[in-house]
């Protein structure tokens, strides 16, 4: 699985868009980009995943660069409940290895 | 669906005792995963099963840890004997493959404290 690099922490104002970056310069052609988040001590929660194209669902949007070496998770209107650790994971197999993630703090 | 169910939610035991953690995956999912989370090491994949068969147990820390999946709706993670360094939150997750990708759904976790 490709290694990912994320900033350790970010802040965002409530109601504004939160843009979380992830670098994965060694990504292979068959590896997907997944995003999960973990709120406090709860189990990780799936957000979104993509291979090449940009993706959007009810929670977020995923923008993947054309060379696939980086991606951005966008929470369009962050709320206080979006405060969590966000993990970017690149993998082809089902086994998932988590890094340290980005701790997003949404402030009022 | 009730989601992934784990029991117990909290377990406090003494060093040397046997500990058994239980997991019921989401019906229809054919992959089951066990993870461990600590402050020092973060989230670690311990083992995963496909159709009740262990596929990759390279993350299991040592022989004191064992996992079984006797049927599609039940799995156990056993620690015998337990040690204080095993204190962690243990998560179970399940998924199925669709189009080459899988979405893992996690349970609420079991917080284990070994005294």
PDB file of C-alpha atoms in Angstrom:
ATOM      1  CA  UNK A   1       0.000   0.000   0.000  1.00  0.00           C
ATOM      2  CA  UNK A   2       1.208   3.493  -0.825  1.00  0.00           C
ATOM      3  CA  UNK A   3       2.394   5.763   1.965  1.00  0.00           C
ATOM      4  CA  UNK A   4       0.309   8.847   2.707  1.00  0.00           C
ATOM      5  CA  UNK A   5       1.246  12.203   4.225  1.00  0.00           C
ATOM      6  CA  UNK A   6      -1.295  14.390   6.008  1.00  0.00           C
ATOM      7  CA  UNK A   7      -0.919  17.518   8.141  1.00  0.00           C
ATOM      8  CA  UNK A   8      -1.214  16.594  11.816  1.00  0.00           C
ATOM      9  CA  UNK A   9      -3.862  19.195  12.587  1.00  0.00           C
ATOM     10  CA  UNK A  10      -6.144  21.781  11.009  1.00  0.00           C
ATOM     11  CA  UNK A  11      -8.767  24.235  12.173  1.00  0.00           C
ATOM     12  CA  UNK A  12     -11.912  25.277  10.379  1.00  0.00           C
ATOM     13  CA  UNK A  13     -14.658  27.763  11.162  1.00  0.00           C
ATOM     14  CA  UNK A  14     -18.142  26.389  11.570  1.00  0.00           C
ATOM     15  CA  UNK A  15     -20.158  26.716   8.376  1.00  0.00           C
ATOM     16  CA  UNK A  16     -17.101  27.055   6.192  1.00  0.00           C
ATOM     17  CA  UNK A  17     -15.664  24.413   3.900  1.00  0.00           C
ATOM     18  CA  UNK A  18     -12.969  22.180   5.356  1.00  0.00           C
ATOM     19  CA  UNK A  19     -10.330  21.107   2.859  1.00  0.00           C
ATOM     20  CA  UNK A  20      -8.131  18.264   4.064  1.00  0.00           C
ATOM     21  CA  UNK A  21      -5.094  17.441   1.897  1.00  0.00           C
ATOM     22  CA  UNK A  22      -3.345  14.122   1.463  1.00  0.00           C
ATOM     23  CA  UNK A  23      -0.177  13.333  -0.462  1.00  0.00           C
ATOM     24  CA  UNK A  24       0.303   9.846  -1.917  1.00  0.00           C
ATOM     25  CA  UNK A  25       3.052  10.256  -4.491  1.00  0.00           C
ATOM     26  CA  UNK A  26       3.837   6.517  -4.696  1.00  0.00           C
ATOM     27  CA  UNK A  27       0.271   5.447  -5.464  1.00  0.00           C
ATOM     28  CA  UNK A  28      -0.116   2.556  -7.898  1.00  0.00           C
ATOM     29  CA  UNK A  29      -2.633   2.343 -10.704  1.00  0.00           C
ATOM     30  CA  UNK A  30      -4.912  -0.109  -8.928  1.00  0.00           C
ATOM     31  CA  UNK A  31      -4.891   1.590  -5.527  1.00  0.00           C
ATOM     32  CA  UNK A  32      -7.954   3.398  -4.267  1.00  0.00           C
ATOM     33  CA  UNK A  33      -7.937   6.499  -2.070  1.00  0.00           C
ATOM     34  CA  UNK A  34     -10.158   6.075   1.013  1.00  0.00           C
ATOM     35  CA  UNK A  35     -11.110   8.567   3.693  1.00  0.00           C
ATOM     36  CA  UNK A  36     -12.307   7.599   7.156  1.00  0.00           C
ATOM     37  CA  UNK A  37     -12.797   9.657  10.272  1.00  0.00           C
ATOM     38  CA  UNK A  38     -12.828   8.878  13.958  1.00  0.00           C
ATOM     39  CA  UNK A  39     -14.843  11.009  16.320  1.00  0.00           C
ATOM     40  CA  UNK A  40     -13.407  10.928  19.817  1.00  0.00           C
ATOM     41  CA  UNK A  41     -13.202   7.269  20.872  1.00  0.00           C
ATOM     42  CA  UNK A  42     -15.820   5.905  18.492  1.00  0.00           C
ATOM     43  CA  UNK A  43     -15.070   3.370  15.782  1.00  0.00           C
ATOM     44  CA  UNK A  44     -13.735   4.814  12.509  1.00  0.00           C
ATOM     45  CA  UNK A  45     -16.433   5.893  10.069  1.00  0.00           C
ATOM     46  CA  UNK A  46     -16.208   5.552   6.296  1.00  0.00           C
ATOM     47  CA  UNK A  47     -16.547   8.837   4.401  1.00  0.00           C
ATOM     48  CA  UNK A  48     -15.731   8.333   0.738  1.00  0.00           C
ATOM     49  CA  UNK A  49     -13.370   6.615  -1.679  1.00  0.00           C
ATOM     50  CA  UNK A  50     -12.217   7.035  -5.284  1.00  0.00           C
ATOM     51  CA  UNK A  51      -9.858   5.662  -7.903  1.00  0.00           C
ATOM     52  CA  UNK A  52      -9.329   8.331 -10.550  1.00  0.00           C
ATOM     53  CA  UNK A  53     -12.396  10.505 -10.814  1.00  0.00           C
ATOM     54  CA  UNK A  54     -13.667  13.020  -8.333  1.00  0.00           C
ATOM     55  CA  UNK A  55     -16.402  11.664  -6.104  1.00  0.00           C
ATOM     56  CA  UNK A  56     -19.202  13.215  -4.084  1.00  0.00           C
ATOM     57  CA  UNK A  57     -21.654  11.785  -1.602  1.00  0.00           C
ATOM     58  CA  UNK A  58     -23.882  13.138   1.125  1.00  0.00           C
ATOM     59  CA  UNK A  59     -20.965  13.587   3.495  1.00  0.00           C
ATOM     60  CA  UNK A  60     -18.135  14.983   1.415  1.00  0.00           C
ATOM     61  CA  UNK A  61     -16.370  15.425  -1.901  1.00  0.00           C
ATOM     62  CA  UNK A  62     -13.092  13.823  -2.915  1.00  0.00           C
ATOM     63  CA  UNK A  63     -10.877  15.592  -5.403  1.00  0.00           C
ATOM     64  CA  UNK A  64      -8.026  13.518  -6.868  1.00  0.00           C
ATOM     65  CA  UNK A  65      -5.359  15.229  -8.958  1.00  0.00           C
ATOM     66  CA  UNK A  66      -4.885  14.068 -12.518  1.00  0.00           C
ATOM     67  CA  UNK A  67      -1.554  12.396 -11.699  1.00  0.00           C
ATOM     68  CA  UNK A  68      -3.220  10.803  -8.631  1.00  0.00           C
ATOM     69  CA  UNK A  69      -0.330  11.833  -6.403  1.00  0.00           C
ATOM     70  CA  UNK A  70      -2.503  13.837  -4.063  1.00  0.00           C
ATOM     71  CA  UNK A  71      -6.113  14.299  -3.072  1.00  0.00           C
ATOM     72  CA  UNK A  72      -8.327  16.627  -1.044  1.00  0.00           C
ATOM     73  CA  UNK A  73     -11.317  15.763   1.092  1.00  0.00           C
ATOM     74  CA  UNK A  74     -13.851  18.571   1.191  1.00  0.00           C
ATOM     75  CA  UNK A  75     -16.514  18.941   3.866  1.00  0.00           C
ATOM     76  CA  UNK A  76     -18.639  21.662   2.269  1.00  0.00           C
ATOM     77  CA  UNK A  77     -20.206  23.144   5.399  1.00  0.00           C
ATOM     78  CA  UNK A  78     -18.330  22.000   8.480  1.00  0.00           C
ATOM     79  CA  UNK A  79     -20.211  21.684  11.752  1.00  0.00           C
ATOM     80  CA  UNK A  80     -18.959  21.190  15.289  1.00  0.00           C
ATOM     81  CA  UNK A  81     -19.845  17.505  14.943  1.00  0.00           C
ATOM     82  CA  UNK A  82     -17.243  17.183  12.178  1.00  0.00           C
ATOM     83  CA  UNK A  83     -14.452  17.621  14.728  1.00  0.00           C
ATOM     84  CA  UNK A  84     -12.533  14.358  14.415  1.00  0.00           C
ATOM     85  CA  UNK A  85      -9.350  12.704  13.210  1.00  0.00           C
ATOM     86  CA  UNK A  86      -9.477  12.188   9.448  1.00  0.00           C
ATOM     87  CA  UNK A  87      -7.512   9.367   7.862  1.00  0.00           C
ATOM     88  CA  UNK A  88      -6.442   9.172   4.237  1.00  0.00           C
ATOM     89  CA  UNK A  89      -5.624   5.595   3.227  1.00  0.00           C
ATOM     90  CA  UNK A  90      -4.361   4.359  -0.118  1.00  0.00           C
ATOM     91  CA  UNK A  91      -4.673   0.659  -0.792  1.00  0.00           C
ATOM     92  CA  UNK A  92      -5.462  -2.042  -3.296  1.00  0.00           C
ATOM     93  CA  UNK A  93      -6.041  -4.882  -0.868  1.00  0.00           C
ATOM     94  CA  UNK A  94      -8.757  -5.093   1.747  1.00  0.00           C
ATOM     95  CA  UNK A  95      -6.375  -4.837   4.705  1.00  0.00           C
ATOM     96  CA  UNK A  96      -6.265  -1.239   5.871  1.00  0.00           C
ATOM     97  CA  UNK A  97      -3.243   0.437   7.476  1.00  0.00           C
ATOM     98  CA  UNK A  98      -4.002   3.690   9.293  1.00  0.00           C
ATOM     99  CA  UNK A  99      -1.519   6.521   9.666  1.00  0.00           C
ATOM    100  CA  UNK A 100      -1.701   9.309  12.207  1.00  0.00           C
ATOM    101  CA  UNK A 101      -4.333  11.256  10.245  1.00  0.00           C
ATOM    102  CA  UNK A 102      -5.308  14.922  10.514  1.00  0.00           C
ATOM    103  CA  UNK A 103      -7.021  16.189  13.619  1.00  0.00           C
ATOM    104  CA  UNK A 104      -9.667  18.619  12.374  1.00  0.00           C
ATOM    105  CA  UNK A 105     -11.108  21.036  14.896  1.00  0.00           C
ATOM    106  CA  UNK A 106     -14.207  22.938  13.847  1.00  0.00           C
ATOM    107  CA  UNK A 107     -14.555  26.135  15.830  1.00  0.00           C
ATOM    108  CA  UNK A 108     -17.705  28.203  16.413  1.00  0.00           C
TER     109      UNK A 108
ATOM    110  CA  UNK B   1     -29.289  -3.353  10.204  1.00  0.00           C
ATOM    111  CA  UNK B   2     -27.812  -2.980  13.675  1.00  0.00           C
ATOM    112  CA  UNK B   3     -24.298  -2.558  12.351  1.00  0.00           C
ATOM    113  CA  UNK B   4     -21.270  -4.374  13.698  1.00  0.00           C
ATOM    114  CA  UNK B   5     -21.863  -5.526  17.257  1.00  0.00           C
ATOM    115  CA  UNK B   6     -19.075  -5.990  19.761  1.00  0.00           C
ATOM    116  CA  UNK B   7     -19.127  -7.309  23.282  1.00  0.00           C
ATOM    117  CA  UNK B   8     -18.276  -6.540  25.937  1.00  0.00           C
ATOM    118  CA  UNK B   9     -17.931  -2.773  25.549  1.00  0.00           C
ATOM    119  CA  UNK B  10     -15.602  -2.587  28.515  1.00  0.00           C
ATOM    120  CA  UNK B  11     -13.457  -5.283  30.091  1.00  0.00           C
ATOM    121  CA  UNK B  12     -11.238  -4.984  33.129  1.00  0.00           C
ATOM    122  CA  UNK B  13      -9.147  -7.982  34.038  1.00  0.00           C
ATOM    123  CA  UNK B  14      -6.011  -8.907  35.887  1.00  0.00           C
ATOM    124  CA  UNK B  15      -2.732  -9.870  34.333  1.00  0.00           C
ATOM    125  CA  UNK B  16      -2.587 -13.549  33.466  1.00  0.00           C
ATOM    126  CA  UNK B  17      -6.312 -13.942  32.912  1.00  0.00           C
ATOM    127  CA  UNK B  18      -7.866 -15.060  29.647  1.00  0.00           C
ATOM    128  CA  UNK B  19      -9.835 -12.432  27.751  1.00  0.00           C
ATOM    129  CA  UNK B  20     -12.324 -13.108  24.966  1.00  0.00           C
ATOM    130  CA  UNK B  21     -13.689 -10.349  22.775  1.00  0.00           C
ATOM    131  CA  UNK B  22     -16.674 -11.001  20.545  1.00  0.00           C
ATOM    132  CA  UNK B  23     -17.910  -9.611  17.258  1.00  0.00           C
ATOM    133  CA  UNK B  24     -21.003 -10.004  15.121  1.00  0.00           C
ATOM    134  CA  UNK B  25     -20.448  -8.611  11.609  1.00  0.00           C
ATOM    135  CA  UNK B  26     -23.067  -7.060   9.366  1.00  0.00           C
ATOM    136  CA  UNK B  27     -25.140  -9.722   7.655  1.00  0.00           C
ATOM    137  CA  UNK B  28     -23.990 -10.368   4.107  1.00  0.00           C
ATOM    138  CA  UNK B  29     -20.470  -9.080   4.625  1.00  0.00           C
ATOM    139  CA  UNK B  30     -17.785 -11.632   3.800  1.00  0.00           C
ATOM    140  CA  UNK B  31     -14.764  -9.860   5.281  1.00  0.00           C
ATOM    141  CA  UNK B  32     -14.133  -9.412   8.982  1.00  0.00           C
ATOM    142  CA  UNK B  33     -11.289  -7.432  10.530  1.00  0.00           C
ATOM    143  CA  UNK B  34      -9.843  -7.026  14.014  1.00  0.00           C
ATOM    144  CA  UNK B  35      -7.984  -3.798  14.854  1.00  0.00           C
ATOM    145  CA  UNK B  36      -6.316  -2.511  18.009  1.00  0.00           C
ATOM    146  CA  UNK B  37      -5.887   1.135  18.956  1.00  0.00           C
ATOM    147  CA  UNK B  38      -3.473   2.583  21.481  1.00  0.00           C
ATOM    148  CA  UNK B  39      -2.132   6.064  22.011  1.00  0.00           C
ATOM    149  CA  UNK B  40       1.396   4.921  21.229  1.00  0.00           C
ATOM    150  CA  UNK B  41       0.756   2.828  18.114  1.00  0.00           C
ATOM    151  CA  UNK B  42      -2.493   4.213  16.733  1.00  0.00           C
ATOM    152  CA  UNK B  43      -4.852   1.920  14.826  1.00  0.00           C
ATOM    153  CA  UNK B  44      -3.308  -1.418  13.894  1.00  0.00           C
ATOM    154  CA  UNK B  45      -4.763  -4.197  11.774  1.00  0.00           C
ATOM    155  CA  UNK B  46      -4.375  -7.461  13.662  1.00  0.00           C
ATOM    156  CA  UNK B  47      -6.038 -10.042  11.426  1.00  0.00           C
ATOM    157  CA  UNK B  48      -8.730 -10.380   8.814  1.00  0.00           C
ATOM    158  CA  UNK B  49     -10.961 -13.174   7.533  1.00  0.00           C
ATOM    159  CA  UNK B  50     -12.633 -13.794   4.197  1.00  0.00           C
ATOM    160  CA  UNK B  51     -15.571 -16.197   4.190  1.00  0.00           C
ATOM    161  CA  UNK B  52     -14.607 -17.282   7.712  1.00  0.00           C
ATOM    162  CA  UNK B  53     -11.032 -18.159   6.683  1.00  0.00           C
ATOM    163  CA  UNK B  54      -8.083 -16.220   8.175  1.00  0.00           C
ATOM    164  CA  UNK B  55      -6.254 -14.502   5.314  1.00  0.00           C
ATOM    165  CA  UNK B  56      -3.650 -12.273   6.954  1.00  0.00           C
ATOM    166  CA  UNK B  57      -2.648 -12.553  10.600  1.00  0.00           C
ATOM    167  CA  UNK B  58       0.694 -10.774  10.253  1.00  0.00           C
ATOM    168  CA  UNK B  59      -0.492  -8.055  12.623  1.00  0.00           C
ATOM    169  CA  UNK B  60      -1.175 -10.386  15.519  1.00  0.00           C
ATOM    170  CA  UNK B  61       1.392  -9.334  18.118  1.00  0.00           C
ATOM    171  CA  UNK B  62       2.335 -12.739  19.488  1.00  0.00           C
ATOM    172  CA  UNK B  63       1.161 -16.239  20.241  1.00  0.00           C
ATOM    173  CA  UNK B  64      -0.888 -15.062  23.177  1.00  0.00           C
ATOM    174  CA  UNK B  65      -3.372 -13.665  20.655  1.00  0.00           C
ATOM    175  CA  UNK B  66      -5.684 -15.882  18.652  1.00  0.00           C
ATOM    176  CA  UNK B  67      -8.770 -15.222  16.533  1.00  0.00           C
ATOM    177  CA  UNK B  68     -11.468 -17.489  15.215  1.00  0.00           C
ATOM    178  CA  UNK B  69     -14.479 -17.181  12.986  1.00  0.00           C
ATOM    179  CA  UNK B  70     -16.565 -20.337  13.358  1.00  0.00           C
ATOM    180  CA  UNK B  71     -19.364 -19.005  11.147  1.00  0.00           C
ATOM    181  CA  UNK B  72     -20.341 -15.992   9.079  1.00  0.00           C
ATOM    182  CA  UNK B  73     -22.021 -14.221  11.975  1.00  0.00           C
ATOM    183  CA  UNK B  74     -19.515 -14.550  14.796  1.00  0.00           C
ATOM    184  CA  UNK B  75     -15.843 -14.012  15.542  1.00  0.00           C
ATOM    185  CA  UNK B  76     -13.723 -14.005  18.681  1.00  0.00           C
ATOM    186  CA  UNK B  77     -10.370 -12.513  19.593  1.00  0.00           C
ATOM    187  CA  UNK B  78      -8.753 -14.223  22.537  1.00  0.00           C
ATOM    188  CA  UNK B  79      -5.784 -13.150  24.630  1.00  0.00           C
ATOM    189  CA  UNK B  80      -4.276 -15.775  26.893  1.00  0.00           C
ATOM    190  CA  UNK B  81      -2.577 -14.879  29.156  1.00  0.00           C
ATOM    191  CA  UNK B  82      -3.308 -11.158  29.168  1.00  0.00           C
ATOM    192  CA  UNK B  83      -0.666  -8.561  30.039  1.00  0.00           C
ATOM    193  CA  UNK B  84      -0.939  -4.864  30.974  1.00  0.00           C
ATOM    194  CA  UNK B  85       0.517  -3.867  27.584  1.00  0.00           C
ATOM    195  CA  UNK B  86      -2.532  -5.433  25.924  1.00  0.00           C
ATOM    196  CA  UNK B  87      -4.655  -2.608  27.303  1.00  0.00           C
ATOM    197  CA  UNK B  88      -6.225  -0.912  24.283  1.00  0.00           C
ATOM    198  CA  UNK B  89      -9.449  -0.426  22.393  1.00  0.00           C
ATOM    199  CA  UNK B  90     -10.159  -3.353  20.102  1.00  0.00           C
ATOM    200  CA  UNK B  91     -12.335  -2.734  17.060  1.00  0.00           C
ATOM    201  CA  UNK B  92     -14.042  -5.215  14.805  1.00  0.00           C
ATOM    202  CA  UNK B  93     -15.059  -4.244  11.269  1.00  0.00           C
ATOM    203  CA  UNK B  94     -16.785  -5.981   8.377  1.00  0.00           C
ATOM    204  CA  UNK B  95     -17.095  -5.334   4.654  1.00  0.00           C
ATOM    205  CA  UNK B  96     -17.779  -6.794   1.246  1.00  0.00           C
ATOM    206  CA  UNK B  97     -15.976  -6.208  -2.022  1.00  0.00           C
ATOM    207  CA  UNK B  98     -17.753  -4.333  -4.795  1.00  0.00           C
ATOM    208  CA  UNK B  99     -15.986  -3.301  -7.979  1.00  0.00           C
ATOM    209  CA  UNK B 100     -12.552  -3.815  -6.482  1.00  0.00           C
ATOM    210  CA  UNK B 101     -13.165  -1.611  -3.454  1.00  0.00           C
ATOM    211  CA  UNK B 102     -14.595  -2.336  -0.031  1.00  0.00           C
ATOM    212  CA  UNK B 103     -16.175  -0.129   2.598  1.00  0.00           C
ATOM    213  CA  UNK B 104     -15.394  -1.219   6.123  1.00  0.00           C
ATOM    214  CA  UNK B 105     -17.943  -0.662   8.845  1.00  0.00           C
ATOM    215  CA  UNK B 106     -16.582  -0.542  12.362  1.00  0.00           C
ATOM    216  CA  UNK B 107     -18.124  -1.582  15.618  1.00  0.00           C
ATOM    217  CA  UNK B 108     -18.079   0.595  18.733  1.00  0.00           C
ATOM    218  CA  UNK B 109     -15.029  -1.173  20.120  1.00  0.00           C
ATOM    219  CA  UNK B 110     -14.134  -2.991  23.324  1.00  0.00           C
ATOM    220  CA  UNK B 111     -12.030  -1.047  25.791  1.00  0.00           C
ATOM    221  CA  UNK B 112      -9.737  -3.543  27.510  1.00  0.00           C
ATOM    222  CA  UNK B 113      -7.863  -2.730  30.676  1.00  0.00           C
ATOM    223  CA  UNK B 114      -5.411  -5.286  32.031  1.00  0.00           C
ATOM    224  CA  UNK B 115      -4.271  -4.520  35.574  1.00  0.00           C
TER     225      UNK B 115
END
